mmCIF file with all atom_site columns, C-alpha atoms in Angstrom:
data_model
loop_
_atom_site.group_PDB
_atom_site.id
_atom_site.type_symbol
_atom_site.label_atom_id
_atom_site.label_alt_id
_atom_site.label_comp_id
_atom_site.label_asym_id
_atom_site.label_entity_id
_atom_site.label_seq_id
_atom_site.pdbx_PDB_ins_code
_atom_site.Cartn_x
_atom_site.Cartn_y
_atom_site.Cartn_z
_atom_site.occupancy
_atom_site.B_iso_or_equiv
_atom_site.pdbx_formal_charge
_atom_site.auth_seq_id
_atom_site.auth_comp_id
_atom_site.auth_asym_id
_atom_site.auth_atom_id
_atom_site.pdbx_PDB_model_num
ATOM 1   C CA . MET N 1 1   ? 80.810  121.134 59.154  1.00 45.00 ? 1   MET N CA 1
ATOM 2   C CA . ASN N 1 2   ? 81.074  121.140 62.931  1.00 49.00 ? 2   ASN N CA 1
ATOM 3   C CA . SER N 1 3   ? 82.336  124.061 64.986  1.00 55.00 ? 3   SER N CA 1
ATOM 4   C CA . TYR N 1 4   ? 82.166  122.413 68.427  1.00 55.00 ? 4   TYR N CA 1
ATOM 5   C CA . PRO N 1 5   ? 85.828  122.406 69.571  1.00 57.00 ? 5   PRO N CA 1
ATOM 6   C CA . HIS N 1 6   ? 85.684  119.286 71.738  1.00 55.00 ? 6   HIS N CA 1
ATOM 7   C CA . LEU N 1 7   ? 84.725  117.039 68.836  1.00 56.00 ? 7   LEU N CA 1
ATOM 8   C CA . ALA N 1 8   ? 87.967  117.757 67.010  1.00 54.00 ? 8   ALA N CA 1
ATOM 9   C CA . VAL N 1 9   ? 90.287  115.732 69.212  1.00 54.00 ? 9   VAL N CA 1
ATOM 10  C CA . GLU N 1 10  ? 93.961  115.411 68.369  1.00 52.00 ? 10  GLU N CA 1
ATOM 11  C CA . GLY N 1 11  ? 94.782  111.884 67.254  1.00 54.00 ? 11  GLY N CA 1
ATOM 12  C CA . LEU N 1 12  ? 91.151  110.897 66.637  1.00 59.00 ? 12  LEU N CA 1
ATOM 13  C CA . ARG N 1 13  ? 90.129  111.001 63.002  1.00 61.00 ? 13  ARG N CA 1
ATOM 14  C CA . GLY N 1 14  ? 87.283  109.488 61.050  1.00 62.00 ? 14  GLY N CA 1
ATOM 15  C CA . ASN N 1 15  ? 84.070  107.898 62.172  1.00 68.00 ? 15  ASN N CA 1
ATOM 16  C CA . PRO N 1 16  ? 83.938  107.314 65.955  1.00 71.00 ? 16  PRO N CA 1
ATOM 17  C CA . GLU N 1 17  ? 81.800  104.231 65.357  1.00 75.00 ? 17  GLU N CA 1
ATOM 18  C CA . THR N 1 18  ? 84.805  102.547 63.744  1.00 76.00 ? 18  THR N CA 1
ATOM 19  C CA . THR N 1 19  ? 87.234  103.698 66.446  1.00 79.00 ? 19  THR N CA 1
ATOM 20  C CA . SER N 1 20  ? 88.122  101.259 69.221  1.00 82.00 ? 20  SER N CA 1
ATOM 21  C CA . ASP N 1 21  ? 86.831  101.851 72.750  1.00 84.00 ? 21  ASP N CA 1
ATOM 22  C CA . ALA N 1 22  ? 90.413  102.239 73.982  1.00 86.00 ? 22  ALA N CA 1
ATOM 23  C CA . ASP N 1 23  ? 91.166  104.950 71.405  1.00 82.00 ? 23  ASP N CA 1
ATOM 24  C CA . LEU N 1 24  ? 87.927  106.776 72.260  1.00 82.00 ? 24  LEU N CA 1
ATOM 25  C CA . ALA N 1 25  ? 88.774  106.590 75.972  1.00 84.00 ? 25  ALA N CA 1
ATOM 26  C CA . ASP N 1 26  ? 92.287  107.935 75.342  1.00 82.00 ? 26  ASP N CA 1
ATOM 27  C CA . ALA N 1 27  ? 90.913  110.816 73.279  1.00 83.00 ? 27  ALA N CA 1
ATOM 28  C CA . ALA N 1 28  ? 88.269  111.616 75.896  1.00 83.00 ? 28  ALA N CA 1
ATOM 29  C CA . ARG N 1 29  ? 90.895  111.566 78.644  1.00 86.00 ? 29  ARG N CA 1
ATOM 30  C CA . LEU N 1 30  ? 92.923  114.218 76.792  1.00 87.00 ? 30  LEU N CA 1
ATOM 31  C CA . VAL N 1 31  ? 89.889  116.496 76.552  1.00 87.00 ? 31  VAL N CA 1
ATOM 32  C CA . LEU N 1 32  ? 88.928  115.942 80.184  1.00 86.00 ? 32  LEU N CA 1
ATOM 33  C CA . ASP N 1 33  ? 92.502  116.510 81.395  1.00 84.00 ? 33  ASP N CA 1
ATOM 34  C CA . ASP N 1 34  ? 92.590  119.885 79.645  1.00 86.00 ? 34  ASP N CA 1
ATOM 35  C CA . LEU N 1 35  ? 89.202  120.897 81.043  1.00 88.00 ? 35  LEU N CA 1
ATOM 36  C CA . TYR N 1 36  ? 90.204  119.794 84.552  1.00 85.00 ? 36  TYR N CA 1
ATOM 37  C CA . ALA N 1 37  ? 93.513  121.678 84.409  1.00 86.00 ? 37  ALA N CA 1
ATOM 38  C CA . ALA N 1 38  ? 91.739  124.866 83.301  1.00 89.00 ? 38  ALA N CA 1
ATOM 39  C CA . ASP N 1 39  ? 89.112  124.495 86.036  1.00 89.00 ? 39  ASP N CA 1
ATOM 40  C CA . LEU N 1 40  ? 91.766  123.884 88.692  1.00 90.00 ? 40  LEU N CA 1
ATOM 41  C CA . ALA N 1 41  ? 93.779  126.910 87.573  1.00 91.00 ? 41  ALA N CA 1
ATOM 42  C CA . GLU N 1 42  ? 90.655  129.060 87.815  1.00 94.00 ? 42  GLU N CA 1
ATOM 43  C CA . VAL N 1 43  ? 89.875  127.790 91.333  1.00 93.00 ? 43  VAL N CA 1
ATOM 44  C CA . ARG N 1 44  ? 93.455  128.359 92.510  1.00 93.00 ? 44  ARG N CA 1
ATOM 45  C CA . SER N 1 45  ? 93.395  131.897 91.118  1.00 94.00 ? 45  SER N CA 1
ATOM 46  C CA . LEU N 1 46  ? 90.094  132.647 92.858  1.00 95.00 ? 46  LEU N CA 1
ATOM 47  C CA . LEU N 1 47  ? 91.448  131.202 96.109  1.00 95.00 ? 47  LEU N CA 1
ATOM 48  C CA . GLU N 1 48  ? 94.424  133.552 95.871  1.00 94.00 ? 48  GLU N CA 1
ATOM 49  C CA . THR N 1 49  ? 92.116  136.521 95.274  1.00 94.00 ? 49  THR N CA 1
ATOM 50  C CA . ARG N 1 50  ? 89.793  135.520 98.139  1.00 96.00 ? 50  ARG N CA 1
ATOM 51  C CA . SER N 1 51  ? 92.757  135.028 100.448 1.00 94.00 ? 51  SER N CA 1
ATOM 52  C CA . ALA N 1 52  ? 93.617  138.708 100.095 1.00 93.00 ? 52  ALA N CA 1
ATOM 53  C CA . GLN N 1 53  ? 89.995  139.473 101.046 1.00 94.00 ? 53  GLN N CA 1
ATOM 54  C CA . GLY N 1 54  ? 89.988  137.224 104.126 1.00 94.00 ? 54  GLY N CA 1
ATOM 55  C CA . ARG N 1 55  ? 87.729  134.726 102.375 1.00 97.00 ? 55  ARG N CA 1
ATOM 56  C CA . ALA N 1 56  ? 90.048  131.725 102.077 1.00 97.00 ? 56  ALA N CA 1
ATOM 57  C CA . ALA N 1 57  ? 91.532  129.179 104.463 1.00 97.00 ? 57  ALA N CA 1
ATOM 58  C CA . THR N 1 58  ? 94.352  126.642 104.239 1.00 96.00 ? 58  THR N CA 1
ATOM 59  C CA . ASP N 1 59  ? 94.548  125.476 107.863 1.00 97.00 ? 59  ASP N CA 1
ATOM 60  C CA . VAL N 1 60  ? 92.645  122.248 108.618 1.00 97.00 ? 60  VAL N CA 1
ATOM 61  C CA . GLY N 1 61  ? 91.084  123.724 111.758 1.00 96.00 ? 61  GLY N CA 1
ATOM 62  C CA . ASP N 1 62  ? 89.963  126.883 109.977 1.00 97.00 ? 62  ASP N CA 1
ATOM 63  C CA . VAL N 1 63  ? 88.488  124.961 107.050 1.00 98.00 ? 63  VAL N CA 1
ATOM 64  C CA . ALA N 1 64  ? 86.698  122.541 109.415 1.00 98.00 ? 64  ALA N CA 1
ATOM 65  C CA . ARG N 1 65  ? 85.097  125.429 111.321 1.00 98.00 ? 65  ARG N CA 1
ATOM 66  C CA . ALA N 1 66  ? 84.075  127.148 108.097 1.00 98.00 ? 66  ALA N CA 1
ATOM 67  C CA . ALA N 1 67  ? 82.608  123.896 106.739 1.00 98.00 ? 67  ALA N CA 1
ATOM 68  C CA . THR N 1 68  ? 80.666  123.376 109.967 1.00 98.00 ? 68  THR N CA 1
ATOM 69  C CA . PHE N 1 69  ? 79.074  126.820 109.621 1.00 97.00 ? 69  PHE N CA 1
ATOM 70  C CA . GLY N 1 70  ? 78.311  126.358 105.902 1.00 97.00 ? 70  GLY N CA 1
ATOM 71  C CA . ALA N 1 71  ? 80.810  129.021 104.889 1.00 98.00 ? 71  ALA N CA 1
ATOM 72  C CA . VAL N 1 72  ? 82.815  126.972 102.369 1.00 98.00 ? 72  VAL N CA 1
ATOM 73  C CA . ASP N 1 73  ? 81.995  127.584 98.733  1.00 97.00 ? 73  ASP N CA 1
ATOM 74  C CA . THR N 1 74  ? 84.761  125.395 97.271  1.00 97.00 ? 74  THR N CA 1
ATOM 75  C CA . ALA N 1 75  ? 87.184  123.029 98.990  1.00 98.00 ? 75  ALA N CA 1
ATOM 76  C CA . LEU N 1 76  ? 90.291  121.439 97.536  1.00 97.00 ? 76  LEU N CA 1
ATOM 77  C CA . VAL N 1 77  ? 91.201  118.234 99.354  1.00 97.00 ? 77  VAL N CA 1
ATOM 78  C CA . ASP N 1 78  ? 94.260  116.010 99.010  1.00 96.00 ? 78  ASP N CA 1
ATOM 79  C CA . ILE N 1 79  ? 93.025  112.676 97.686  1.00 94.00 ? 79  ILE N CA 1
ATOM 80  C CA . ASP N 1 80  ? 95.780  110.721 99.426  1.00 94.00 ? 80  ASP N CA 1
ATOM 81  C CA . VAL N 1 81  ? 95.628  112.104 102.979 1.00 92.00 ? 81  VAL N CA 1
ATOM 82  C CA . VAL N 1 82  ? 94.000  110.248 105.853 1.00 90.00 ? 82  VAL N CA 1
ATOM 83  C CA . LEU N 1 83  ? 93.869  112.444 108.938 1.00 93.00 ? 83  LEU N CA 1
ATOM 84  C CA . PRO N 1 84  ? 92.330  110.517 111.863 1.00 93.00 ? 84  PRO N CA 1
ATOM 85  C CA . GLY N 1 85  ? 90.314  112.502 114.358 1.00 92.00 ? 85  GLY N CA 1
ATOM 86  C CA . PHE N 1 86  ? 86.935  114.143 114.638 1.00 91.00 ? 86  PHE N CA 1
ATOM 87  C CA . ILE N 1 87  ? 85.244  117.493 114.195 1.00 95.00 ? 87  ILE N CA 1
ATOM 88  C CA . ASP N 1 88  ? 82.891  118.868 116.838 1.00 95.00 ? 88  ASP N CA 1
ATOM 89  C CA . GLU N 1 89  ? 79.361  119.051 115.416 1.00 94.00 ? 89  GLU N CA 1
ATOM 90  C CA . GLU N 1 90  ? 78.598  122.502 116.842 1.00 95.00 ? 90  GLU N CA 1
ATOM 91  C CA . THR N 1 91  ? 81.904  124.367 116.987 1.00 96.00 ? 91  THR N CA 1
ATOM 92  C CA . GLY N 1 92  ? 83.846  122.733 114.160 1.00 96.00 ? 92  GLY N CA 1
ATOM 93  C CA . VAL N 1 93  ? 86.880  122.280 116.407 1.00 96.00 ? 93  VAL N CA 1
ATOM 94  C CA . VAL N 1 94  ? 89.183  119.516 115.150 1.00 95.00 ? 94  VAL N CA 1
ATOM 95  C CA . THR N 1 95  ? 90.644  116.909 117.486 1.00 92.00 ? 95  THR N CA 1
ATOM 96  C CA . LEU N 1 96  ? 93.326  114.783 115.831 1.00 91.00 ? 96  LEU N CA 1
ATOM 97  C CA . ASP N 1 97  ? 94.243  111.254 116.840 1.00 87.00 ? 97  ASP N CA 1
ATOM 98  C CA . ASP N 1 98  ? 96.928  108.723 115.938 1.00 82.00 ? 98  ASP N CA 1
ATOM 99  C CA . GLU N 1 99  ? 94.608  105.999 114.654 1.00 79.00 ? 99  GLU N CA 1
ATOM 100 C CA . ASP N 1 100 ? 91.464  105.750 112.584 1.00 73.00 ? 100 ASP N CA 1
ATOM 101 C CA . ASP N 1 101 ? 88.497  103.979 114.223 1.00 71.00 ? 101 ASP N CA 1
ATOM 102 C CA . ALA N 1 102 ? 84.718  104.332 114.604 1.00 68.00 ? 102 ALA N CA 1
ATOM 103 C CA . VAL N 1 103 ? 85.098  107.492 116.685 1.00 66.00 ? 103 VAL N CA 1
ATOM 104 C CA . ASN N 1 104 ? 88.137  108.951 114.920 1.00 71.00 ? 104 ASN N CA 1
ATOM 105 C CA . TYR N 1 105 ? 87.049  109.101 111.308 1.00 78.00 ? 105 TYR N CA 1
ATOM 106 C CA . GLY N 1 106 ? 88.917  110.881 108.524 1.00 90.00 ? 106 GLY N CA 1
ATOM 107 C CA . VAL N 1 107 ? 88.834  114.616 109.227 1.00 95.00 ? 107 VAL N CA 1
ATOM 108 C CA . ILE N 1 108 ? 89.386  115.555 105.561 1.00 96.00 ? 108 ILE N CA 1
ATOM 109 C CA . ASP N 1 109 ? 86.517  113.296 104.479 1.00 94.00 ? 109 ASP N CA 1
ATOM 110 C CA . GLU N 1 110 ? 84.283  114.876 107.119 1.00 96.00 ? 110 GLU N CA 1
ATOM 111 C CA . ILE N 1 111 ? 85.189  118.362 105.911 1.00 98.00 ? 111 ILE N CA 1
ATOM 112 C CA . ALA N 1 112 ? 84.257  117.303 102.370 1.00 97.00 ? 112 ALA N CA 1
ATOM 113 C CA . ARG N 1 113 ? 80.948  115.875 103.625 1.00 97.00 ? 113 ARG N CA 1
ATOM 114 C CA . ARG N 1 114 ? 80.060  119.088 105.455 1.00 98.00 ? 114 ARG N CA 1
ATOM 115 C CA . VAL N 1 115 ? 80.938  121.218 102.432 1.00 98.00 ? 115 VAL N CA 1
ATOM 116 C CA . LEU N 1 116 ? 78.728  119.088 100.188 1.00 98.00 ? 116 LEU N CA 1
ATOM 117 C CA . LEU N 1 117 ? 75.837  119.119 102.677 1.00 98.00 ? 117 LEU N CA 1
ATOM 118 C CA . ALA N 1 118 ? 75.965  122.927 102.671 1.00 97.00 ? 118 ALA N CA 1
ATOM 119 C CA . GLY N 1 119 ? 75.812  123.056 98.871  1.00 98.00 ? 119 GLY N CA 1
ATOM 120 C CA . GLY N 1 120 ? 79.525  123.648 98.359  1.00 98.00 ? 120 GLY N CA 1
ATOM 121 C CA . ARG N 1 121 ? 81.858  122.123 95.814  1.00 97.00 ? 121 ARG N CA 1
ATOM 122 C CA . VAL N 1 122 ? 84.678  119.695 96.616  1.00 97.00 ? 122 VAL N CA 1
ATOM 123 C CA . LEU N 1 123 ? 87.625  119.050 94.318  1.00 95.00 ? 123 LEU N CA 1
ATOM 124 C CA . ALA N 1 124 ? 89.748  116.005 95.118  1.00 93.00 ? 124 ALA N CA 1
ATOM 125 C CA . VAL N 1 125 ? 93.261  116.869 93.950  1.00 94.00 ? 125 VAL N CA 1
ATOM 126 C CA . ARG N 1 126 ? 96.880  115.769 94.253  1.00 94.00 ? 126 ARG N CA 1
ATOM 127 C CA . ALA N 1 127 ? 98.896  117.152 97.188  1.00 94.00 ? 127 ALA N CA 1
ATOM 128 C CA . GLU N 1 128 ? 100.825 119.569 94.974  1.00 94.00 ? 128 GLU N CA 1
ATOM 129 C CA . ASP N 1 129 ? 97.536  121.107 93.786  1.00 93.00 ? 129 ASP N CA 1
ATOM 130 C CA . VAL N 1 130 ? 96.358  122.080 97.290  1.00 95.00 ? 130 VAL N CA 1
ATOM 131 C CA . PRO N 1 131 ? 97.352  125.703 97.968  1.00 93.00 ? 131 PRO N CA 1
ATOM 132 C CA . GLY N 1 132 ? 99.155  126.308 101.235 1.00 92.00 ? 132 GLY N CA 1
ATOM 133 C CA . GLY N 1 133 ? 100.906 122.931 101.325 1.00 92.00 ? 133 GLY N CA 1
ATOM 134 C CA . GLY N 1 134 ? 98.365  121.287 103.653 1.00 94.00 ? 134 GLY N CA 1
ATOM 135 C CA . PRO N 1 135 ? 95.765  118.600 103.050 1.00 97.00 ? 135 PRO N CA 1
ATOM 136 C CA . VAL N 1 136 ? 92.902  121.061 102.462 1.00 98.00 ? 136 VAL N CA 1
ATOM 137 C CA . ALA N 1 137 ? 92.202  124.607 101.283 1.00 97.00 ? 137 ALA N CA 1
ATOM 138 C CA . ALA N 1 138 ? 88.924  126.445 100.875 1.00 98.00 ? 138 ALA N CA 1
ATOM 139 C CA . ILE N 1 139 ? 87.314  129.427 99.219  1.00 97.00 ? 139 ILE N CA 1
ATOM 140 C CA . LEU N 1 140 ? 84.845  130.894 101.690 1.00 98.00 ? 140 LEU N CA 1
ATOM 141 C CA . ARG N 1 141 ? 81.457  132.430 100.990 1.00 97.00 ? 141 ARG N CA 1
ATOM 142 C CA . TYR N 1 142 ? 82.093  134.993 103.712 1.00 94.00 ? 142 TYR N CA 1
ATOM 143 C CA . PRO N 1 143 ? 84.834  135.653 106.275 1.00 90.00 ? 143 PRO N CA 1
ATOM 144 C CA . VAL N 1 144 ? 84.697  133.361 109.309 1.00 86.00 ? 144 VAL N CA 1
#
């Protein structure tokens, strides 16, 4: 008898060794989708709570500054947005541009890089999952 809930997957019965790779992948995807949705809901709820405390940001410039100073605990970034420009290394000020090149890299990608370098967490999500309607939102460790 097994009590681990993630081994009892809807639609997957019997010995997994006799189940096709495609069926195993489909079953795993269902479990992972549920876990991801629960995690995302928790992050969005915490962001809402932190916003009331002055410890959240949804403006690209504010999130970039916070990421530069290591203040971002968790960032949600739109996986489909490319925002050409650059972020000042010392101040975190964002300068946007019309085209992407060697100098004008993706601002959202740079925010994600800075968050990760500071030990933060980055969630790449769909546009509708980013609070505030912009390409990025962040839960801050402290007010900036």
